[in-house]
Short mmCIF file of C-alpha atoms and ligand atoms in Angstrom, two decimals:
data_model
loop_
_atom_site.label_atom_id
_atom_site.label_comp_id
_atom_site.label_asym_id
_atom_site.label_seq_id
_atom_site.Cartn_x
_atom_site.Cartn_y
_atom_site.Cartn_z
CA UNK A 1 0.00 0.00 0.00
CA UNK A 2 1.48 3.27 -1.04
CA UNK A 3 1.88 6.05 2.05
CA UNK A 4 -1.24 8.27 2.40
CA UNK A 5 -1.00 12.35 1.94
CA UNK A 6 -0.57 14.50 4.47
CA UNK A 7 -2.20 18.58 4.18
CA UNK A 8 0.36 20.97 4.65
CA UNK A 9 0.97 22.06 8.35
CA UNK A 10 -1.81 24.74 9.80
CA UNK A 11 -3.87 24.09 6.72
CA UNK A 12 -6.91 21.51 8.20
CA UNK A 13 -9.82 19.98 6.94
CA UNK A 14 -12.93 20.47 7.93
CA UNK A 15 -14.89 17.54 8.39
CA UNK A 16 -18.69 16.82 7.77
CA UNK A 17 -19.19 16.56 11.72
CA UNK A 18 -18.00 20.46 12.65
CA UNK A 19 -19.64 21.79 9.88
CA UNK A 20 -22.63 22.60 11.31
CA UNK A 21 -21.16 25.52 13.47
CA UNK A 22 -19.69 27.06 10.10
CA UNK A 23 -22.67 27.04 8.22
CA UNK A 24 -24.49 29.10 11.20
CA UNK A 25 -21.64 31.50 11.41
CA UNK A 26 -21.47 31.97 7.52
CA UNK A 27 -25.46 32.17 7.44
CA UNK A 28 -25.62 34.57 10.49
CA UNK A 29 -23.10 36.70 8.63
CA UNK A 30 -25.28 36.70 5.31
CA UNK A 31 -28.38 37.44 7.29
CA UNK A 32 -26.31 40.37 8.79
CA UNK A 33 -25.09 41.82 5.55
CA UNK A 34 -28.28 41.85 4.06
CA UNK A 35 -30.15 43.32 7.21
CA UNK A 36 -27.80 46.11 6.72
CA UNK A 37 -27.69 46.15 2.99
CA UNK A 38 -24.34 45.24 2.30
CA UNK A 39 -23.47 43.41 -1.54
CA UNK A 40 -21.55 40.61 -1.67
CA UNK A 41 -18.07 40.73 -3.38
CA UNK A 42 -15.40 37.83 -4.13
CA UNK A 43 -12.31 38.51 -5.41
CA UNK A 44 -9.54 36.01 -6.24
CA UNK A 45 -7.02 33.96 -4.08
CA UNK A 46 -4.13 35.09 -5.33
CA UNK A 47 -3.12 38.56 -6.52
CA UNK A 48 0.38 39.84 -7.73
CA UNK A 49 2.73 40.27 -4.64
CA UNK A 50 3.38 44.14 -5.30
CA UNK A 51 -0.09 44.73 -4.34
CA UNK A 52 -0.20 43.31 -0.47
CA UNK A 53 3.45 45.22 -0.61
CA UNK A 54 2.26 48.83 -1.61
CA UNK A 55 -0.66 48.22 1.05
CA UNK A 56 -0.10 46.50 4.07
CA UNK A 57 3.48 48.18 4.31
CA UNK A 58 6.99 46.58 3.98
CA UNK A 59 7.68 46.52 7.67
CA UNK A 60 4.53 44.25 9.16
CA UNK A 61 4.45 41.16 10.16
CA UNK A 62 2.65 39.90 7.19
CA UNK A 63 4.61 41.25 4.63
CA UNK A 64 7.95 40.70 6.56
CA UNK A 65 7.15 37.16 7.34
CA UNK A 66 3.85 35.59 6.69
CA UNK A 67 3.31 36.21 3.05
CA UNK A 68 3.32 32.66 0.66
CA UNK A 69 5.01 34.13 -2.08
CA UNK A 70 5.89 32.18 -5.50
CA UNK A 71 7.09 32.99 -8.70
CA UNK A 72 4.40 31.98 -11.55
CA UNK A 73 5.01 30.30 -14.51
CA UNK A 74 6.28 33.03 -16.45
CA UNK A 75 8.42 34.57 -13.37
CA UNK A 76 5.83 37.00 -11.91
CA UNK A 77 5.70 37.18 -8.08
CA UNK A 78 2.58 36.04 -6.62
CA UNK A 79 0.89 35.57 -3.65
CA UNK A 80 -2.08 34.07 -1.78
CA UNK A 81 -3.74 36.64 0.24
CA UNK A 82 -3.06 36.86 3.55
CA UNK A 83 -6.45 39.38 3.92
CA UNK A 84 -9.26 40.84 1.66
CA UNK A 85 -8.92 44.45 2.10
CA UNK A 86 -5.88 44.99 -0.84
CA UNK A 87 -7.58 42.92 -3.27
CA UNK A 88 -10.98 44.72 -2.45
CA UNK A 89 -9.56 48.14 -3.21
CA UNK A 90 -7.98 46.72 -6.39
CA UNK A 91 -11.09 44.99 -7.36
CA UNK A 92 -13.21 48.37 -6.76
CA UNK A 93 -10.54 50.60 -8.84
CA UNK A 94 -10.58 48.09 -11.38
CA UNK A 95 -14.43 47.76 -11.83
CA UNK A 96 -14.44 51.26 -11.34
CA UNK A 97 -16.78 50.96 -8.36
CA UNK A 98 -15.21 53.60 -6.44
CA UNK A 99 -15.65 57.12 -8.73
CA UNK A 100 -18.21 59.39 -7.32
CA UNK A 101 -20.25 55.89 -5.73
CA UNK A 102 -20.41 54.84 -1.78
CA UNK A 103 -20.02 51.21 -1.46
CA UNK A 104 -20.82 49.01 1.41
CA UNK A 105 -19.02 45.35 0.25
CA UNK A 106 -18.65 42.13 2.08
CA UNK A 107 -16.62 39.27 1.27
CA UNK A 108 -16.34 35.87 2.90
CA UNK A 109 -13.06 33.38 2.15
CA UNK A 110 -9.89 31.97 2.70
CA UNK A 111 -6.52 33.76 3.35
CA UNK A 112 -3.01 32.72 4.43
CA UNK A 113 -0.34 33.51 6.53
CA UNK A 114 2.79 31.54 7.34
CA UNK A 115 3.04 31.72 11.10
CA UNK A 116 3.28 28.84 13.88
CA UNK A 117 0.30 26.46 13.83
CA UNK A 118 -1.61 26.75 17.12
CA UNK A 119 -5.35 26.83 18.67
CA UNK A 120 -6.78 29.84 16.84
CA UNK A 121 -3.47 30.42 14.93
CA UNK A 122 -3.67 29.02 11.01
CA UNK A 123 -1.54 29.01 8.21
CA UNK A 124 -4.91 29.10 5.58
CA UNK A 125 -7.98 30.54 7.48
CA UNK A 126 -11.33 32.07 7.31
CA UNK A 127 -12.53 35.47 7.01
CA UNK A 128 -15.53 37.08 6.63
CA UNK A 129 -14.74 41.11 6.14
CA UNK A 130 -16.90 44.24 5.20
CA UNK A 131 -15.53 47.59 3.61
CA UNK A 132 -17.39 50.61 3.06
CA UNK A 133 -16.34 53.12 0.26
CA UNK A 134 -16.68 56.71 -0.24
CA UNK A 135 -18.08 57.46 3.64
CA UNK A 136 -15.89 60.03 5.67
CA UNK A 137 -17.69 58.75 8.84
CA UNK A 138 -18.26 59.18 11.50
CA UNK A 139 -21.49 57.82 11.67
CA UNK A 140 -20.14 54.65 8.84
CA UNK A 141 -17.56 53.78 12.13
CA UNK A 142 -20.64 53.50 14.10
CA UNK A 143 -22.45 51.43 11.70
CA UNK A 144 -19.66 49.35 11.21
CA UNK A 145 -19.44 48.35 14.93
CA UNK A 146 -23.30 48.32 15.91
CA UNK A 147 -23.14 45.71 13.01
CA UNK A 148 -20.62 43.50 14.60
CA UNK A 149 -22.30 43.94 17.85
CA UNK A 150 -25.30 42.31 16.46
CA UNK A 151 -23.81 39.89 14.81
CA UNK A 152 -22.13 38.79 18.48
CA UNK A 153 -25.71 38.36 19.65
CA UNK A 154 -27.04 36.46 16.38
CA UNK A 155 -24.06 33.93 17.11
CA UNK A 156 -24.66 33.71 21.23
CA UNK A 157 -21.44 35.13 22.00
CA UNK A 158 -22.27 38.72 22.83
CA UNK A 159 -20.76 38.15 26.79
CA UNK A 160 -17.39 36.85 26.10
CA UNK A 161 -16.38 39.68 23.86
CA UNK A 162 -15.06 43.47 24.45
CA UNK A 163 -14.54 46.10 21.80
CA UNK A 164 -11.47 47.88 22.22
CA UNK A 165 -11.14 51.28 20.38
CA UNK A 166 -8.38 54.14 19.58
CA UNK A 167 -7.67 56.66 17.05
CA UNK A 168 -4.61 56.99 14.86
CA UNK A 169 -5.81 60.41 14.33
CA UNK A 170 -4.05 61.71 10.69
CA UNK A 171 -0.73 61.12 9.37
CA UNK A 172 0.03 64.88 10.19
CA UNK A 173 -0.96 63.82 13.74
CA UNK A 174 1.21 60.71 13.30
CA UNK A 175 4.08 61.92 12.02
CA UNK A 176 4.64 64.79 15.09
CA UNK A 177 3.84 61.97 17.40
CA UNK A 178 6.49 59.95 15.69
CA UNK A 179 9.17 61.92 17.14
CA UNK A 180 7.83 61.95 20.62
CA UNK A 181 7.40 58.45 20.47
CA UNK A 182 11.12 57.21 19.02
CA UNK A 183 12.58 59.91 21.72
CA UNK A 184 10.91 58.16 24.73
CA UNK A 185 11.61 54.34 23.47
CA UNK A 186 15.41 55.08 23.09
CA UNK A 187 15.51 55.67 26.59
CA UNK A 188 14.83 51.87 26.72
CA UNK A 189 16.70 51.72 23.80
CA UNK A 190 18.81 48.52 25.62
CA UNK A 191 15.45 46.49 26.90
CA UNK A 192 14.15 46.42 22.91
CA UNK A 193 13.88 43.29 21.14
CA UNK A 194 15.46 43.15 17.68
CA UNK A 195 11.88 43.40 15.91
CA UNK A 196 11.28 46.48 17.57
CA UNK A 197 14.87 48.02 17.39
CA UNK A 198 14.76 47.64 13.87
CA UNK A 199 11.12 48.88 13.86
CA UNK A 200 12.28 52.24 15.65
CA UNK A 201 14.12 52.85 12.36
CA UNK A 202 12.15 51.82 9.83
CA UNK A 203 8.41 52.15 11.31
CA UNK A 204 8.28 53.19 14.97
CA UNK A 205 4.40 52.89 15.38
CA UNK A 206 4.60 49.40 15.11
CA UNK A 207 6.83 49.03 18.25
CA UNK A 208 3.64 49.28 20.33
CA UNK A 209 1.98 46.72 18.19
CA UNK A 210 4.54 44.12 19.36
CA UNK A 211 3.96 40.90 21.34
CA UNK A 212 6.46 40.06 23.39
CA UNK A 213 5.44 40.04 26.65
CA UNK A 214 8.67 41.63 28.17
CA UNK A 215 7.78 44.96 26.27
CA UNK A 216 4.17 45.25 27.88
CA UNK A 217 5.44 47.86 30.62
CA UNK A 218 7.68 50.13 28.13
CA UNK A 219 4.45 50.44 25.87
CA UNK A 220 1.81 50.65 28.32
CA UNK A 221 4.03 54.10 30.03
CA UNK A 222 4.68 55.11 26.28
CA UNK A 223 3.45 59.05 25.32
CA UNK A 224 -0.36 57.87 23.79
CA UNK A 225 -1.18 58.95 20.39
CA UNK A 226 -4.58 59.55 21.58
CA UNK A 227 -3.51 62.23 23.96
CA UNK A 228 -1.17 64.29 20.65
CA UNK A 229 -4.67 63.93 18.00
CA UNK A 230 -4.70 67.19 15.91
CA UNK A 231 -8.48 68.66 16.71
CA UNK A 232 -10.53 67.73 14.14
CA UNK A 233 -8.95 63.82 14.94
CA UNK A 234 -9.63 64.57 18.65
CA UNK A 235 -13.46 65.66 17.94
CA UNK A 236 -13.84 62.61 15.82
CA UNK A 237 -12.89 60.18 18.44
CA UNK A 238 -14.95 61.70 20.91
CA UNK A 239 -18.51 61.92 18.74
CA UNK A 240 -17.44 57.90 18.07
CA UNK A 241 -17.32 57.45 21.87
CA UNK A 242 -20.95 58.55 22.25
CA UNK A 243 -22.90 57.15 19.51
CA UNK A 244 -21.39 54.34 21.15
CA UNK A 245 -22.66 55.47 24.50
CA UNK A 246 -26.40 56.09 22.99
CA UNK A 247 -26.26 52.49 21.19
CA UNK A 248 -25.15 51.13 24.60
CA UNK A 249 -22.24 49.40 23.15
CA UNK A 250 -19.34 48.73 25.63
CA UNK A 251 -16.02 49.83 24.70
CA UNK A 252 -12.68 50.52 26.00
CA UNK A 253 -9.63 52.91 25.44
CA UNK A 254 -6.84 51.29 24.40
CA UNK A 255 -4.25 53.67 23.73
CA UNK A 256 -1.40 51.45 22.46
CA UNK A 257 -3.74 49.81 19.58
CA UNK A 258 -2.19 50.77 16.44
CA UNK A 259 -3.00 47.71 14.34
CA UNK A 260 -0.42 45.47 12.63
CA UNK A 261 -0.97 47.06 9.13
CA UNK A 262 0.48 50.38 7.88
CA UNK A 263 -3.03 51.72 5.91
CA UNK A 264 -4.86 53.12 8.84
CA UNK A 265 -5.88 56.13 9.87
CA UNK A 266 -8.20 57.51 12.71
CA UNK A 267 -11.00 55.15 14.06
CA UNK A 268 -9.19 51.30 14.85
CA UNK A 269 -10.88 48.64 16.92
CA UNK A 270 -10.44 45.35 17.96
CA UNK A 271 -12.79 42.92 19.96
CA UNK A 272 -11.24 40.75 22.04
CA UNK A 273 -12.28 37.85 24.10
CA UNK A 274 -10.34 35.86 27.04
CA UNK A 275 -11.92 32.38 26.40
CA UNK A 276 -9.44 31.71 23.54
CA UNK A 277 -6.02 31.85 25.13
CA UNK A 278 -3.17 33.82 23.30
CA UNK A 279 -5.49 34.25 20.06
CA UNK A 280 -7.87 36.68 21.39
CA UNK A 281 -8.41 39.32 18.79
CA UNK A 282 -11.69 37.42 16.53
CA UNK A 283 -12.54 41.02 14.66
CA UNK A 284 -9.87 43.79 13.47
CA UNK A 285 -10.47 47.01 11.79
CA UNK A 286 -10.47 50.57 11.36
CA UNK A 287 -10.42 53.16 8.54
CA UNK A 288 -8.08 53.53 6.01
CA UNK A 289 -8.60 56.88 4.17
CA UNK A 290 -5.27 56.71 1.88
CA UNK A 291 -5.46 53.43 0.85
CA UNK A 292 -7.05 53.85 -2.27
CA UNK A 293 -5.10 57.10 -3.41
CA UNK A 294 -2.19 54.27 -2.53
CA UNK A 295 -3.04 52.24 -4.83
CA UNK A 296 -3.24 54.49 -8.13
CA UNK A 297 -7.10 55.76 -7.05
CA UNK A 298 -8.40 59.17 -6.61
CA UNK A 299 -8.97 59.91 -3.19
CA UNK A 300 -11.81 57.95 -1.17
CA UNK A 301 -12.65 57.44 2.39
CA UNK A 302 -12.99 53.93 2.92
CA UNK A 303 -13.76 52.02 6.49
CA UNK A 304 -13.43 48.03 6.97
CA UNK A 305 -13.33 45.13 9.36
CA UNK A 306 -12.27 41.04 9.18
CA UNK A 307 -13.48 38.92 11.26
CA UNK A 308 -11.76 35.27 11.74
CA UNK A 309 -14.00 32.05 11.21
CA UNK A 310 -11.60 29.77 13.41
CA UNK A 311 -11.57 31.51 16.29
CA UNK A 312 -15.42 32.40 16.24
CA UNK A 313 -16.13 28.53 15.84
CA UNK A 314 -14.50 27.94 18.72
CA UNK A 315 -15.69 30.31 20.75
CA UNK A 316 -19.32 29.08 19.33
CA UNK A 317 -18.86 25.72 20.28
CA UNK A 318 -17.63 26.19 24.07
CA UNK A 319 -20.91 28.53 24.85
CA UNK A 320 -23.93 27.02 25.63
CA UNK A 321 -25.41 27.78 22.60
CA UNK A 322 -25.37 23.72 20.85
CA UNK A 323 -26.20 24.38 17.26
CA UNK A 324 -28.10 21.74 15.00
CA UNK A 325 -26.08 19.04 13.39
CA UNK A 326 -27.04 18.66 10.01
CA UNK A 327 -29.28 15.48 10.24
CA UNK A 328 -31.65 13.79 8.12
CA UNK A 329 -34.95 14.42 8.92
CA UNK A 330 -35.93 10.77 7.12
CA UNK A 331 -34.07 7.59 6.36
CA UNK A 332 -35.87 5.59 3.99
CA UNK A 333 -35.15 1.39 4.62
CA UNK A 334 -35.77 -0.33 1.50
CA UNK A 335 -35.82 -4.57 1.37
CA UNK A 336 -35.99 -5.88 -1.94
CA UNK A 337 -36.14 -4.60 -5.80
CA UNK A 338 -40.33 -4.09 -5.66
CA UNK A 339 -40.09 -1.65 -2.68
CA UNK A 340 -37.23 0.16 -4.33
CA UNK A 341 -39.58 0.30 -7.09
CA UNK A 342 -42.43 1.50 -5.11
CA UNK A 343 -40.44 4.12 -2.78
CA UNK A 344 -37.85 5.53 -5.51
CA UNK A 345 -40.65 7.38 -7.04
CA UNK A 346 -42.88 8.22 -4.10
CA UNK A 347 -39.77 9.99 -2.30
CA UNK A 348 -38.92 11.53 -5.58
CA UNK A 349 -42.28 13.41 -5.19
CA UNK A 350 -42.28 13.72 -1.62
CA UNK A 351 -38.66 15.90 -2.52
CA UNK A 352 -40.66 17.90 -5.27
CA UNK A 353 -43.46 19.32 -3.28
CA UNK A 354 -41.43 19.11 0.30
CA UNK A 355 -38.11 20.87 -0.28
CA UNK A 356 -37.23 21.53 2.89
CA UNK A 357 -37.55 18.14 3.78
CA UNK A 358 -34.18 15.95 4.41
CA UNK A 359 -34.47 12.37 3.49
CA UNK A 360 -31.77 10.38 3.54
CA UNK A 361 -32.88 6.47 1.30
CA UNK A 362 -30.26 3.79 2.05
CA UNK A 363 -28.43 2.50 -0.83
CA UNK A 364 -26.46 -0.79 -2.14
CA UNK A 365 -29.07 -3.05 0.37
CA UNK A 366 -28.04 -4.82 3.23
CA UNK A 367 -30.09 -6.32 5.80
CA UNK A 368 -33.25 -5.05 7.44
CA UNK A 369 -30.96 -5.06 10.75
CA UNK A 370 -28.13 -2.98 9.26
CA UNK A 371 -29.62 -0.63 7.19
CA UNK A 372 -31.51 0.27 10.37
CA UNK A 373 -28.23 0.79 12.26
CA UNK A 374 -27.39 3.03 9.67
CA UNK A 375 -30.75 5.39 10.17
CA UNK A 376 -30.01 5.27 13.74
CA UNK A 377 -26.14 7.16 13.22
CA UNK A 378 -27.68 8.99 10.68
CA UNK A 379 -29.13 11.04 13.52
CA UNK A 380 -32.74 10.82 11.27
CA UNK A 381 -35.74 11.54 13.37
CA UNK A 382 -37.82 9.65 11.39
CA UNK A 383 -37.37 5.81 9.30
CA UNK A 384 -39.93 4.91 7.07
CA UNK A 385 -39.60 1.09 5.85
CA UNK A 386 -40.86 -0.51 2.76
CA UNK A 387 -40.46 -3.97 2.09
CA UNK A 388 -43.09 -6.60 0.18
CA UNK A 389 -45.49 -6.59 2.37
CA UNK A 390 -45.81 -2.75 2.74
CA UNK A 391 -45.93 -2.58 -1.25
CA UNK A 392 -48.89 -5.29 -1.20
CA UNK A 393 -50.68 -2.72 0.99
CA UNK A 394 -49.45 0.66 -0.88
CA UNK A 395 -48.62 1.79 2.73
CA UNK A 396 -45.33 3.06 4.13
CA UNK A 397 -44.54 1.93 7.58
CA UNK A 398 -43.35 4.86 9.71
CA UNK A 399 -41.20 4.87 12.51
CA UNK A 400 -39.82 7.89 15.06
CA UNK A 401 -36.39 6.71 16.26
CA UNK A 402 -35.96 9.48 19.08
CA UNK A 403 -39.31 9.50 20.88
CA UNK A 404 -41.06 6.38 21.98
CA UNK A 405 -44.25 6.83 19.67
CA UNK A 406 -45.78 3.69 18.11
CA UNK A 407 -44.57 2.70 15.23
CA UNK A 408 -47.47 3.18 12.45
CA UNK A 409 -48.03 2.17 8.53
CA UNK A 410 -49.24 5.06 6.42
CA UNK A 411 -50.96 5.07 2.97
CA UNK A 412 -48.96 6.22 0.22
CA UNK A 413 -51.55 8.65 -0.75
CA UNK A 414 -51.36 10.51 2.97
CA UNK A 415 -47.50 10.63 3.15
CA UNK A 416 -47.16 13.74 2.43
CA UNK A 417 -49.63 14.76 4.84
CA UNK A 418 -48.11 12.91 7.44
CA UNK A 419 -44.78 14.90 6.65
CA UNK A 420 -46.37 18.45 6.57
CA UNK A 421 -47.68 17.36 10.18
CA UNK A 422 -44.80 15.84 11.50
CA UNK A 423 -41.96 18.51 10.00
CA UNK A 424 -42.45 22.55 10.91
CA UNK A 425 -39.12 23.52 9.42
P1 LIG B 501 -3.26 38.49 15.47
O1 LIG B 501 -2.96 39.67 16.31
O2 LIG B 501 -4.01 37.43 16.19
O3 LIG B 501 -2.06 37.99 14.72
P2 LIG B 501 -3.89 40.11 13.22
O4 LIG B 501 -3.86 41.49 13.76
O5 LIG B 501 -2.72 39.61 12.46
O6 LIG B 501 -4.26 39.05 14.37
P3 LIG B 501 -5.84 40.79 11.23
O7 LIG B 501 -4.89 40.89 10.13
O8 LIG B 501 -6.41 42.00 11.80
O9 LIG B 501 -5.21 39.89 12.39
O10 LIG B 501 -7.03 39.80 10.82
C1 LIG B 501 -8.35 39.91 11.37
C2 LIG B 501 -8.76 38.65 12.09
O11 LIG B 501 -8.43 37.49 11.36
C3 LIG B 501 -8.06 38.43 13.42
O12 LIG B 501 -8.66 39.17 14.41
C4 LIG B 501 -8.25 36.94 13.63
O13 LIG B 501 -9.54 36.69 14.15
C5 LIG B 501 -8.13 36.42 12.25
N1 LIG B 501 -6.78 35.88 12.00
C6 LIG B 501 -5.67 36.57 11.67
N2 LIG B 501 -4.62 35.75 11.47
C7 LIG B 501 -5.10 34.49 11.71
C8 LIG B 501 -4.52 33.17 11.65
N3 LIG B 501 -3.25 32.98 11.31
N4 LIG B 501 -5.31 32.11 11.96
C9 LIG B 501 -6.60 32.28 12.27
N5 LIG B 501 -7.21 33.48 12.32
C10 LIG B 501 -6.48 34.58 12.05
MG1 LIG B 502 -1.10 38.40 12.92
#
């Protein structure tokens, strides 16, 4: 026997049995988006490399170390995305969605990053992320979080969740705060870790954004940005903080949140949760006003989240909130060539004029004993058996296999009756 296949490290399958929990994420999300009107965009996998360069920044994480990169066939660097919001914007200025039009987009879909393989840490993983186009806020910000609030509800995990918030204020802000910031940190200049050391050269901002645990005190006593916002920034912030207030959404301060990629500006949030560990950040955002002008468009305001699929499954399945499994709602038992000839047909119609209805007919035979083992893992509610005598009769016999109800033989004619009474979904 040759070796079986492995998938490539931090790249998993997901099986049939924890499916169930996706597909009520995904269709929460959908309901969400169209509750709040948002179209549906999906843009390819992989995109040329010089794109996630010119807008995530050289000096992140992602672009400094995550990024599967590959020349093509014909020796163009590629790469598979490691988030949405690059190829959105080049997907909008190439439709031309963007010119003189407000856009409120959502995408769902894989991305990758190579980084160590843990609980709630992937090298391909799932986002579902929303950008809004051509909306100078700040009542967009506010829509955008309200939104994600909801959606915390719609999924059951509205308690183990906090939004954090901050402004980056404007790169004017930014850049006088710049110097304030690279004085003070080379006073610890011999406690910094080489990320950050090199960092304080290249991209000092992102010193705060680091994760080493031994650099927690130097940036929490840091100068905050929040506290050098030019006024217009300043007054921004602060209407954010009470729409907030008259929505009755939570939030926090947190001063040293500057996001791990180089396009914001103003408005960034994060919710966390503590019931995942390390990985607690399961939605990421902010607004990103130059982005677009970045990448070869005219100027537009543009606003955006991603959430990550992983970590909300998780989080879904340890709350009390048990979600479906995808079961059968019938499993049809079938003994001998003349009841196959007699049921094929009848479930055939029973699947035209029930469509909701999920019926599940045993194939390839096997005895009356094992093809009801089967209906019983199929986690069916009900079984209905046909063998010759049933056909004799033109009746169905009907069993429920999870509540002790008597066992009962239908006529074919009232089957469907029998399922409208005996199904409400
Ligand atoms: P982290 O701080 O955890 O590395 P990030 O700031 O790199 O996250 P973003 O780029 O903002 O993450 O992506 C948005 C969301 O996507 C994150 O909040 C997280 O839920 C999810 N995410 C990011 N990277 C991964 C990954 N490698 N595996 C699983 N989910 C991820
Ligand atoms: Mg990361």
């Amino acid at each position: 026997m040759s070796k079986i296949l492995q998938a490539i490290r931090g790249m998993n399958d997901l099986l049939p049995e924890n499916i169930a929990t996706w597909q009520f994420i995904e269709a929460s999300f959908r309901k969400l988006m169209t509750q709040y009107a948002y179209a549906e965009i999906r843009m390819p996998i992989v995109e040329k490399t010089e794109l996630f360069k010119r807008s995530i920044g050289e000096v992140t994480d992602i672009v400094e170390k995550e990024m599967y990169t590959f020349d093509d066939r014909n020796g163009d660097s590629l790469t598979l995305r490691p988030e949405g919001t690059a190829s959105c914007v080049r997907a909008c200025l190439q439709n031309g969605l963007l010119y003189n039009q407000q856009q409120r987009l959502w995408y769902m879909g894989p991305m990758f990053r190579h980084e160590r393989p843990q609980k709630g840490r992937y090298r391909q993983f799932q986002q579902m992320g929303v950008e809004a186009f051509g909306m100078s806020g700040p009542d967009i910000d506010v829509e955008l979080i309200a939104m994600i609030a909801r959606f915390w509800k719609m999924i059951g995990i509205e308690n183990d969740v906090r939004l954090e918030i901050n402004s980056l204020g404007t790169s004017a802000s930014r850049t006088a705060y710049k110097s304030l910031l690279v004085e003070y940190l080379k006073q610890h200049i011999d406690k910094l870790d080489n990320d950050s050391l090199r960092r304080l050269e290249t991209n000092p901002l992102r010193v705060l954004d680091s994760k080493n645990p031994e650099l927690t005190a130097i940036i929490l006593a840091a100068p905050k940005l929040l506290d050098h916002l030019d006024e217009v920034s300043a007054q921004y912030f602060k209407n954010i903080c009470m729409q907030l207030e008259a929505l009755n959404i939570e939030y926090v301060v947190n001063t040293s949140l500057v996001r791990g990629l180089d396009y914001y500006s103003q408005t960034v949030f994060e919710w966390v949760t503590d019931t995942l560990g390390a990985q607690g950040t399961v939605c990421a955002g902010g607004r990103y006003d130059g982005l677009v002008e970045q990448l070869g468009g005219k100027e537009t305001t543009a606003i955006g989240f991603a959430m990550g699929v992983e970590r909300l499954a998780l989080m879904v399945e340890q709350s009390d909130n048990h979600i479906k499994p995808n079961n059968p709602d019938i499993y049809v038992i079938i003994a001998g060539d003349k009841a196959r000839q007699f049921m094929f047909p009848l479930i055939e119609s029973v699947r035209g004029t029930q469509p909701d209805i999920s019926i599940l007919v045993n194939c390839d035979g096997g005895s009356f004993k094992s093809q009801m083992k089967r209906a019983d893992k199929s986690g069916a509610t009900y079984v209905f058996i046909a063998g010759d005598d049933e056909v004799a009769e033109n009746k169905v016999c009907v069993k429920n296999l999870r509540e002790n109800e008597k066992q009962q033989k239908i006529n074919k004619d009232e089957l469907i009756e029998f399922i409208k009474n005996n199904f409400t979904n």
